[in-house]
Coordinates of C-alpha atoms in Angstrom, one line a residue:
X1 CA 0.3 0.4 0.1
X2 CA 3.0 2.1 1.0
X3 CA 4.2 2.0 -2.5
X4 CA 1.4 2.2 -4.3
X5 CA 0.3 5.5 -2.6
X6 CA 4.4 7.0 -3.3
X7 CA 4.0 5.6 -7.1
X8 CA 1.1 7.5 -7.6
X9 CA 2.4 10.8 -5.3
X10 CA 5.2 10.3 -8.0
X11 CA 3.4 10.2 -11.3
X12 CA 1.1 12.8 -10.3
X13 CA 4.4 14.7 -9.9
X14 CA 5.6 14.2 -13.5
X15 CA 2.4 15.1 -15.0
X16 CA 1.7 17.7 -12.6
X17 CA 2.4 20.3 -15.7
X18 CA -1.0 19.6 -16.7
X19 CA -3.8 21.5 -15.5
X20 CA -5.8 19.7 -11.9
X21 CA -8.1 20.6 -9.6
X22 CA -6.4 21.0 -6.3
X23 CA -7.9 19.6 -2.7
X24 CA -5.6 21.8 -1.4
X25 CA -7.0 25.6 -2.0
X26 CA -3.6 26.3 -3.6
X27 CA -3.9 27.4 -7.3
X28 CA -4.1 29.7 -10.0
X29 CA -7.7 29.8 -11.5
X30 CA -10.7 29.9 -8.4
X31 CA -14.0 29.7 -9.1
X32 CA -17.1 30.3 -6.4
X33 CA -19.5 28.7 -7.4
X34 CA -22.0 30.7 -5.4
X35 CA -22.5 34.7 -4.5
X36 CA -25.7 35.5 -3.3
X37 CA -27.4 38.4 -2.4
X38 CA -31.3 37.8 -1.0
X39 CA -33.2 36.8 1.6
X40 CA -30.4 38.7 3.9
X41 CA -27.5 36.9 2.4
X42 CA -23.9 38.4 2.3
X43 CA -21.1 36.5 0.7
X44 CA -17.6 37.3 2.1
X45 CA -14.9 36.4 0.2
X46 CA -10.5 36.1 1.5
X47 CA -8.2 36.0 -1.4
X48 CA -3.9 34.7 0.5
X49 CA -1.3 35.1 -1.0
X50 CA 0.9 32.3 -0.7
X51 CA 4.4 32.9 -1.9
X52 CA 6.0 29.6 -3.6
X53 CA 9.2 31.1 -5.2
X54 CA 10.9 33.6 -3.8
X55 CA 9.4 36.9 -2.0
X56 CA 6.9 37.8 -4.8
X57 CA 3.9 39.4 -4.9
X58 CA 0.4 38.6 -6.9
X59 CA -1.3 40.6 -9.3
X60 CA -5.3 39.3 -9.1
X61 CA -8.3 39.5 -11.1
X62 CA -11.3 39.1 -9.7
X63 CA -14.8 38.5 -11.9
X64 CA -18.6 38.8 -10.5
X65 CA -20.5 36.9 -13.1
X66 CA -24.6 36.7 -12.4
X67 CA -26.3 34.2 -12.9
X68 CA -27.6 34.3 -16.8
X69 CA -25.0 36.2 -18.2
X70 CA -20.7 35.2 -18.6
X71 CA -20.5 39.0 -18.9
X72 CA -18.8 40.0 -15.3
X73 CA -20.8 43.3 -14.0
X74 CA -17.8 43.7 -11.5
X75 CA -14.2 43.7 -12.8
X76 CA -10.7 44.9 -11.3
X77 CA -7.2 44.7 -10.4
X78 CA -5.4 43.9 -6.8
X79 CA -1.7 43.9 -6.2
X80 CA -0.5 41.3 -2.9
X81 CA 2.7 41.6 -1.6
X82 CA 3.6 38.4 -0.5
X83 CA 1.7 37.0 2.6
X84 CA -1.4 39.6 2.4
X85 CA -4.6 39.3 2.1
X86 CA -7.8 40.9 0.3
X87 CA -11.4 40.7 1.3
X88 CA -14.5 41.5 0.2
X89 CA -18.2 41.1 0.7
X90 CA -21.3 41.3 -1.4
X91 CA -24.9 42.4 -0.5
X92 CA -27.5 43.9 -0.9
X93 CA -29.7 46.8 0.2
X94 CA -33.1 48.7 0.0
X95 CA -32.8 52.2 0.9
X96 CA -35.7 54.8 -0.2
X97 CA -37.5 51.2 -1.8
X98 CA -34.6 51.1 -4.0
X99 CA -32.6 48.2 -3.4
X100 CA -28.8 47.9 -4.1
X101 CA -26.3 45.0 -4.6
X102 CA -23.3 46.8 -3.2
X103 CA -19.4 45.2 -3.7
X104 CA -17.1 46.3 -0.5
X105 CA -14.1 45.9 1.3
X106 CA -12.1 47.6 4.1
X107 CA -8.8 46.2 3.3
X108 CA -6.2 48.6 2.0
X109 CA -4.1 46.3 -1.1
X110 CA -3.5 48.0 -4.1
X111 CA -6.5 47.9 -6.0
X112 CA -6.2 50.9 -9.9
X113 CA -8.9 52.4 -11.1
X114 CA -11.3 50.7 -8.4
X115 CA -13.9 52.5 -6.2
X116 CA -16.7 51.2 -3.7
X117 CA -19.7 50.1 -6.4
X118 CA -23.5 49.7 -5.8
X119 CA -25.8 48.4 -8.6
X120 CA -29.3 49.6 -8.3
X121 CA -32.6 49.1 -10.6
X122 CA -32.7 51.1 -12.8
X123 CA -28.6 51.5 -13.3
X124 CA -28.0 48.2 -15.7
X125 CA -29.6 47.0 -19.1
X126 CA -32.0 44.5 -17.1
X127 CA -33.8 44.0 -13.1
X128 CA -31.1 43.8 -10.6
X129 CA -33.2 41.3 -10.0
X130 CA -31.3 39.4 -12.7
X131 CA -27.7 40.4 -10.1
X132 CA -28.3 39.4 -7.4
X133 CA -26.5 35.9 -7.6
X134 CA -24.2 34.1 -9.6
X135 CA -20.9 33.2 -9.3
X136 CA -16.9 35.0 -8.5
X137 CA -13.6 33.9 -10.4
X138 CA -10.4 35.0 -8.4
X139 CA -7.1 35.0 -10.9
X140 CA -4.1 34.7 -10.4
X141 CA -2.7 36.8 -13.6
X142 CA 1.4 36.3 -13.3
X143 CA 3.5 37.6 -10.3
X144 CA 6.3 39.8 -9.8
X145 CA 9.6 41.1 -7.9
X146 CA 8.9 42.6 -5.1
X147 CA 11.7 44.6 -4.7
X148 CA 13.4 47.5 -6.3
X149 CA 15.3 46.2 -9.1
X150 CA 11.8 45.3 -10.5
X151 CA 12.3 46.2 -14.4
X152 CA 9.7 49.1 -14.6
X153 CA 10.0 50.2 -10.7
X154 CA 6.2 49.4 -10.4
X155 CA 5.6 46.9 -7.9
X156 CA 8.0 48.2 -4.3
X157 CA 4.7 48.9 -3.1
X158 CA 5.3 49.0 0.8
X159 CA 7.3 52.1 1.7
X160 CA 9.7 52.3 4.6
X161 CA 7.3 51.9 7.3
X162 CA 4.7 49.3 5.9
X163 CA 2.3 51.4 4.5
X164 CA 0.8 50.2 1.5
X165 CA 1.8 53.4 -1.2
X166 CA -0.2 52.1 -4.5
X167 CA 0.3 55.5 -6.8
X168 CA 2.8 53.8 -9.2
X169 CA 0.5 51.3 -10.2
X170 CA -1.9 53.9 -10.0
X171 CA -0.1 55.6 -12.3
X172 CA 1.1 52.7 -14.7
X173 CA -2.4 52.2 -16.3
X174 CA -2.4 56.4 -17.2
X175 CA -1.4 58.1 -20.0
X176 CA 2.0 57.0 -21.3
X177 CA 2.6 54.1 -18.5
X178 CA 4.1 51.1 -18.8
X179 CA 0.5 49.5 -18.9
X180 CA -1.0 52.0 -21.2
X181 CA -1.6 50.2 -23.8
X182 CA -3.4 48.6 -27.1
X183 CA -2.5 45.1 -26.4
X184 CA -4.7 42.4 -24.9
X185 CA -2.3 41.2 -22.0
X186 CA 0.0 44.2 -20.4
X187 CA 3.1 42.1 -18.9
X188 CA 5.9 44.5 -18.0
X189 CA 7.7 42.8 -15.4
X190 CA 5.4 40.4 -14.6
X191 CA 6.3 36.3 -14.2
X192 CA 3.9 33.7 -15.2
X193 CA 1.9 32.5 -12.5
X194 CA 2.4 30.1 -10.4
X195 CA -0.4 28.3 -7.6
X196 CA 0.5 31.3 -5.2
X197 CA -3.4 31.7 -4.4
X198 CA -5.4 30.5 -1.9
X199 CA -9.3 31.4 -1.7
X200 CA -11.9 30.9 0.8
X201 CA -15.8 32.1 0.4
X202 CA -19.0 31.8 3.0
X203 CA -22.4 32.7 3.0
X204 CA -23.4 34.9 6.3
X205 CA -27.4 34.9 6.8
X206 CA -26.4 38.3 9.5
X207 CA -29.7 38.2 11.1
X208 CA -29.9 34.5 11.7
X209 CA -27.1 34.1 13.0
X210 CA -25.9 31.4 10.0
X211 CA -23.1 30.9 8.4
X212 CA -22.5 28.6 5.1
X213 CA -18.9 27.7 3.2
X214 CA -18.9 27.9 -0.2
X215 CA -16.3 24.7 -0.6
X216 CA -14.0 26.7 -4.2
X217 CA -13.0 24.9 -6.8
X218 CA -9.4 25.2 -8.0
X219 CA -7.4 25.1 -10.8
X220 CA -3.7 24.4 -10.2
X221 CA -1.3 25.0 -13.2
X222 CA -3.9 26.6 -15.1
X223 CA -2.2 28.8 -17.5
X224 CA 0.4 27.4 -20.6
X225 CA 3.8 28.1 -18.8
X226 CA 6.3 30.2 -18.9
X227 CA 3.3 33.4 -20.1
X228 CA 1.4 35.8 -18.0
X229 CA -1.7 37.2 -18.6
X230 CA -2.1 40.9 -16.7
X231 CA -4.9 43.1 -18.3
X232 CA -5.8 46.4 -17.6
X233 CA -8.3 46.7 -14.4
X234 CA -11.6 46.8 -16.2
X235 CA -11.4 44.4 -18.6
X236 CA -12.9 41.0 -18.6
X237 CA -9.3 39.5 -19.3
X238 CA -8.9 36.4 -18.6
X239 CA -10.9 34.1 -18.6
X240 CA -11.2 30.1 -18.7
X241 CA -10.8 30.2 -22.3
X242 CA -6.9 31.0 -21.3
X243 CA -6.8 27.2 -19.8
X244 CA -4.2 24.8 -21.9
X245 CA -5.6 22.2 -23.9
X246 CA -4.5 19.4 -20.9
X247 CA -5.3 18.2 -18.1
X248 CA -4.2 15.1 -15.1
X249 CA -7.6 13.1 -15.2
X250 CA -7.8 9.5 -13.1
X251 CA -8.5 6.7 -15.5
X252 CA -8.7 3.6 -14.3
X253 CA -6.8 4.6 -10.6
X254 CA -4.2 6.5 -12.2
X255 CA -3.4 9.8 -13.1
X256 CA -3.5 10.4 -16.7
X257 CA -2.2 13.6 -19.0
X258 CA -4.6 13.6 -21.4
X259 CA -4.5 16.6 -24.3
X260 CA -7.6 18.4 -25.9
X261 CA -8.6 20.2 -28.7
X262 CA -8.7 24.1 -26.6
X263 CA -8.3 25.0 -23.3
X264 CA -12.5 25.1 -22.6
X265 CA -12.7 21.5 -23.3
X266 CA -9.8 20.7 -20.7
X267 CA -11.7 22.3 -17.5
X268 CA -14.9 20.8 -19.0
X269 CA -13.2 17.5 -18.4
X270 CA -12.3 18.8 -14.6
X271 CA -15.6 19.1 -14.5
X272 CA -17.9 17.1 -16.5
X273 CA -20.4 15.1 -14.1
X274 CA -23.1 12.8 -15.0
X275 CA -25.1 12.5 -12.7
X276 CA -25.1 13.9 -8.8
X277 CA -26.8 12.4 -5.2
X278 CA -26.8 14.7 -2.2
X279 CA -28.5 14.3 0.9
X280 CA -31.0 16.9 2.2
X281 CA -33.5 17.4 5.0
X282 CA -37.0 19.6 5.5
X283 CA -38.3 18.4 8.0
X284 CA -40.8 21.2 9.7
X285 CA -40.5 20.1 13.0
X286 CA -36.6 21.7 13.4
X287 CA -37.7 24.0 10.3
X288 CA -35.0 22.3 8.5
X289 CA -34.6 23.7 4.7
X290 CA -32.4 22.6 1.6
X291 CA -31.1 24.4 -1.3
X292 CA -28.7 23.5 -4.1
X293 CA -26.6 25.4 -6.5
X294 CA -25.6 24.0 -9.8
X295 CA -23.1 26.5 -11.7
X296 CA -21.8 26.2 -14.7
X297 CA -18.8 28.0 -15.5
X298 CA -17.9 27.5 -18.8
X299 CA -20.9 27.7 -19.9
X300 CA -20.9 30.8 -22.0
X301 CA -17.8 29.3 -24.3
X302 CA -20.5 25.5 -25.4
X303 CA -22.6 25.6 -28.0
X304 CA -26.2 24.6 -25.7
X305 CA -25.5 28.5 -24.1
X306 CA -27.3 31.3 -23.9
X307 CA -25.7 35.4 -23.6
X308 CA -29.1 36.8 -22.9
X309 CA -31.1 37.3 -19.8
X310 CA -33.8 35.4 -20.3
X311 CA -33.7 31.4 -21.0
X312 CA -35.9 28.9 -23.1
X313 CA -36.1 25.6 -23.7
X314 CA -33.8 26.3 -26.9
X315 CA -30.4 27.4 -24.6
X316 CA -30.9 24.5 -21.7
X317 CA -30.0 21.5 -20.9
X318 CA -32.0 19.5 -18.9
X319 CA -32.0 17.3 -15.5
X320 CA -34.2 14.5 -14.4
X321 CA -34.3 14.7 -10.4
X322 CA -36.6 12.1 -7.7
X323 CA -35.7 10.9 -4.2
X324 CA -34.6 8.2 -2.1
X325 CA -35.7 7.3 1.9
X326 CA -33.8 6.2 4.7
X327 CA -34.4 2.6 3.5
X328 CA -32.7 3.2 -0.1
X329 CA -36.4 3.2 -2.0
X330 CA -37.1 5.6 -5.0
X331 CA -40.4 7.4 -4.4
X332 CA -41.7 7.2 -8.0
X333 CA -43.9 11.0 -7.3
X334 CA -41.0 12.7 -6.6
X335 CA -39.3 12.2 -10.0
X336 CA -39.6 15.7 -12.2
X337 CA -37.7 17.5 -15.3
X338 CA -36.2 20.5 -14.9
X339 CA -33.8 23.0 -16.7
X340 CA -30.4 24.3 -15.9
X341 CA -30.4 27.7 -17.2
X342 CA -26.8 30.2 -18.1
X343 CA -24.4 30.1 -15.1
X344 CA -25.4 29.2 -11.8
X345 CA -29.0 27.6 -11.0
X346 CA -30.4 27.4 -7.7
X347 CA -32.9 25.1 -6.2
X348 CA -35.2 25.1 -3.4
X349 CA -36.7 21.6 -1.5
X350 CA -38.9 23.8 0.6
X351 CA -41.5 26.1 -1.0
X352 CA -41.9 28.1 2.1
X353 CA -38.8 27.8 3.6
X354 CA -36.1 29.3 0.9
X355 CA -32.9 29.6 2.1
X356 CA -31.6 31.7 -1.1
X357 CA -35.2 34.2 -1.6
X358 CA -34.4 34.9 -5.3
X359 CA -37.2 35.7 -7.5
X360 CA -35.1 32.8 -10.3
X361 CA -34.9 30.1 -8.1
X362 CA -36.5 26.4 -9.3
X363 CA -39.0 25.2 -6.6
X364 CA -38.4 21.1 -6.1
X365 CA -40.0 20.0 -3.3
X366 CA -40.1 16.4 -2.5
X367 CA -43.6 15.4 -1.5
X368 CA -44.0 12.7 1.1
X369 CA -40.3 12.6 2.0
X370 CA -38.7 14.8 3.9
X371 CA -35.3 13.1 4.2
X372 CA -33.4 11.4 2.0
X373 CA -31.0 11.7 -1.3
X374 CA -31.6 13.7 -4.1
X375 CA -30.6 12.4 -7.2
X376 CA -30.0 15.3 -10.4
X377 CA -29.4 12.7 -13.6
X378 CA -28.5 15.5 -16.4
X379 CA -30.9 14.0 -19.9
X380 CA -29.2 16.9 -22.0
X381 CA -25.0 15.8 -21.7
X382 CA -22.1 17.1 -23.9
X383 CA -19.3 14.6 -24.9
X384 CA -15.3 15.8 -25.7
X385 CA -12.5 13.5 -26.7
X386 CA -8.9 13.7 -24.9
X387 CA -6.0 11.6 -25.5
X388 CA -3.3 10.3 -23.8
X389 CA -0.1 11.3 -24.4
X390 CA 1.4 8.6 -23.1
X391 CA -0.2 5.7 -25.2
X392 CA -2.4 8.1 -28.0
X393 CA -5.9 6.2 -26.3
X394 CA -8.3 7.9 -27.2
X395 CA -11.0 8.5 -24.4
X396 CA -14.9 10.0 -24.8
X397 CA -15.7 11.6 -21.8
X398 CA -19.5 13.2 -21.6
X399 CA -21.6 14.5 -18.8
X400 CA -21.8 18.6 -17.7
X401 CA -19.5 20.7 -16.5
X402 CA -21.2 21.6 -13.5
X403 CA -20.1 22.7 -10.0
X404 CA -22.8 21.5 -7.1
X405 CA -23.1 22.4 -3.6
X406 CA -25.7 21.5 -0.7
X407 CA -26.8 24.2 1.5
X408 CA -28.5 22.8 4.7
X409 CA -30.2 24.9 7.5
X410 CA -32.4 23.8 10.5
X411 CA -33.4 25.4 14.0
X412 CA -33.8 23.9 17.8
X413 CA -36.8 26.4 18.8
X414 CA -36.2 24.6 22.4
X415 CA -32.5 26.1 23.1
X416 CA -32.2 27.4 25.9
X417 CA -31.9 31.3 26.2
X418 CA -28.3 32.5 25.3
X419 CA -27.8 28.9 23.3
X420 CA -26.9 28.7 19.9
X421 CA -30.2 27.6 18.0
X422 CA -29.8 28.2 14.2
X423 CA -27.4 25.9 12.3
X424 CA -26.0 25.9 8.9
X425 CA -24.3 23.0 6.7
X426 CA -22.8 23.0 3.4
X427 CA -20.8 20.0 1.3
X428 CA -19.8 20.5 -2.7
X429 CA -22.0 17.7 -4.3
X430 CA -19.3 14.8 -6.0
X431 CA -20.0 13.3 -9.0
X432 CA -18.7 10.9 -11.8
X433 CA -19.0 11.8 -15.5
X434 CA -19.1 8.1 -18.6
X435 CA -15.8 7.7 -19.5
X436 CA -15.5 5.3 -22.6
X437 CA -12.2 4.2 -25.0
X438 CA -12.8 5.1 -28.5
X439 CA -9.2 3.9 -29.5
X440 CA -7.9 0.9 -27.7
X441 CA -4.7 0.5 -30.2
X442 CA -1.5 2.1 -29.3
X443 CA 0.6 3.7 -32.4

């Protein structure tokens, strides 16, 4: 067993130049699969810079993307010094009858051309209810030498007293600055990304005192080697489309490096699932409720996607659901067909007790079953082809590139005064893709 584990670690190390999901949490491209701002919810995010190769800082891009459209409602840059952190929250407020969606942070890391942001009805091309939930991307665009020898003199951003001095970075984006360019990427003084970021996120219901951890999907070795992908603060780039066209997939119990036609397929391969199963509980006696988020971060790059602020049958993937009780019996009365829509779909399993309270969530409340397993089967799947670099063997991978998270809440109505009475738990939903061999001949 020890030999097998050691061999696996060695093989993984040798193949580590490929994009891979990293359960350790450090990487180059991070997806927070849900932010939600209705029903008194606030989403919080903390980004930590982890020095990897010398005393270097990191240039970070943050995209906040709504549920129905892949165009970010906010994109900005943050420049983190070694061991620095950047924390922010996204929530909503109603002032004078007008609901506002708010981004806020009290950190002082360098964020050029960025100010506190609030969106409200009438300020966008659609009602704000389409913006109140979605997902967030945190991207390591590149690293920089954190000292005076930096070739452009931009990144010594802490003065001799340890205070942030961001003026040089601000100036770099002004006219005739080193980042004032018509080029897509402005990489002056930037080194390639090197898996130096760790990201954590939570959903908090402040009035009820409930906090849910949001599992973050992290890709290591995401970008092609020896290249930075640094853009202006208001740029919607980089995206998942910049991924290298190869990924590390577990096949027959072994780490296998597969190459794909493009980077999006490499990321799809890491996320594909043909079905999902997750525990649920909706007992009235403890005011229990279950909510599920299903996020497809590659939605905009797949053929069956819609970039508009609405969904219809022509631009959706369908899925079937059923419930399984505690004795393992499937309830046929709870079988139904539904549609995924846009980047993020929310499912509520208790009509009168929604965790999210979003206008566009789907109500799939099981009848005659208040605890068990909620099963999802994707009926419109995609199939992509990957080639084993070592053997030239081809594999067909099918499923949908979905990140699923379950949120459960319960209340102890008999708790003594002063004791915690609200409970919230969350967990990532695991699933498997379908894999078949296309060509078994070794060339």
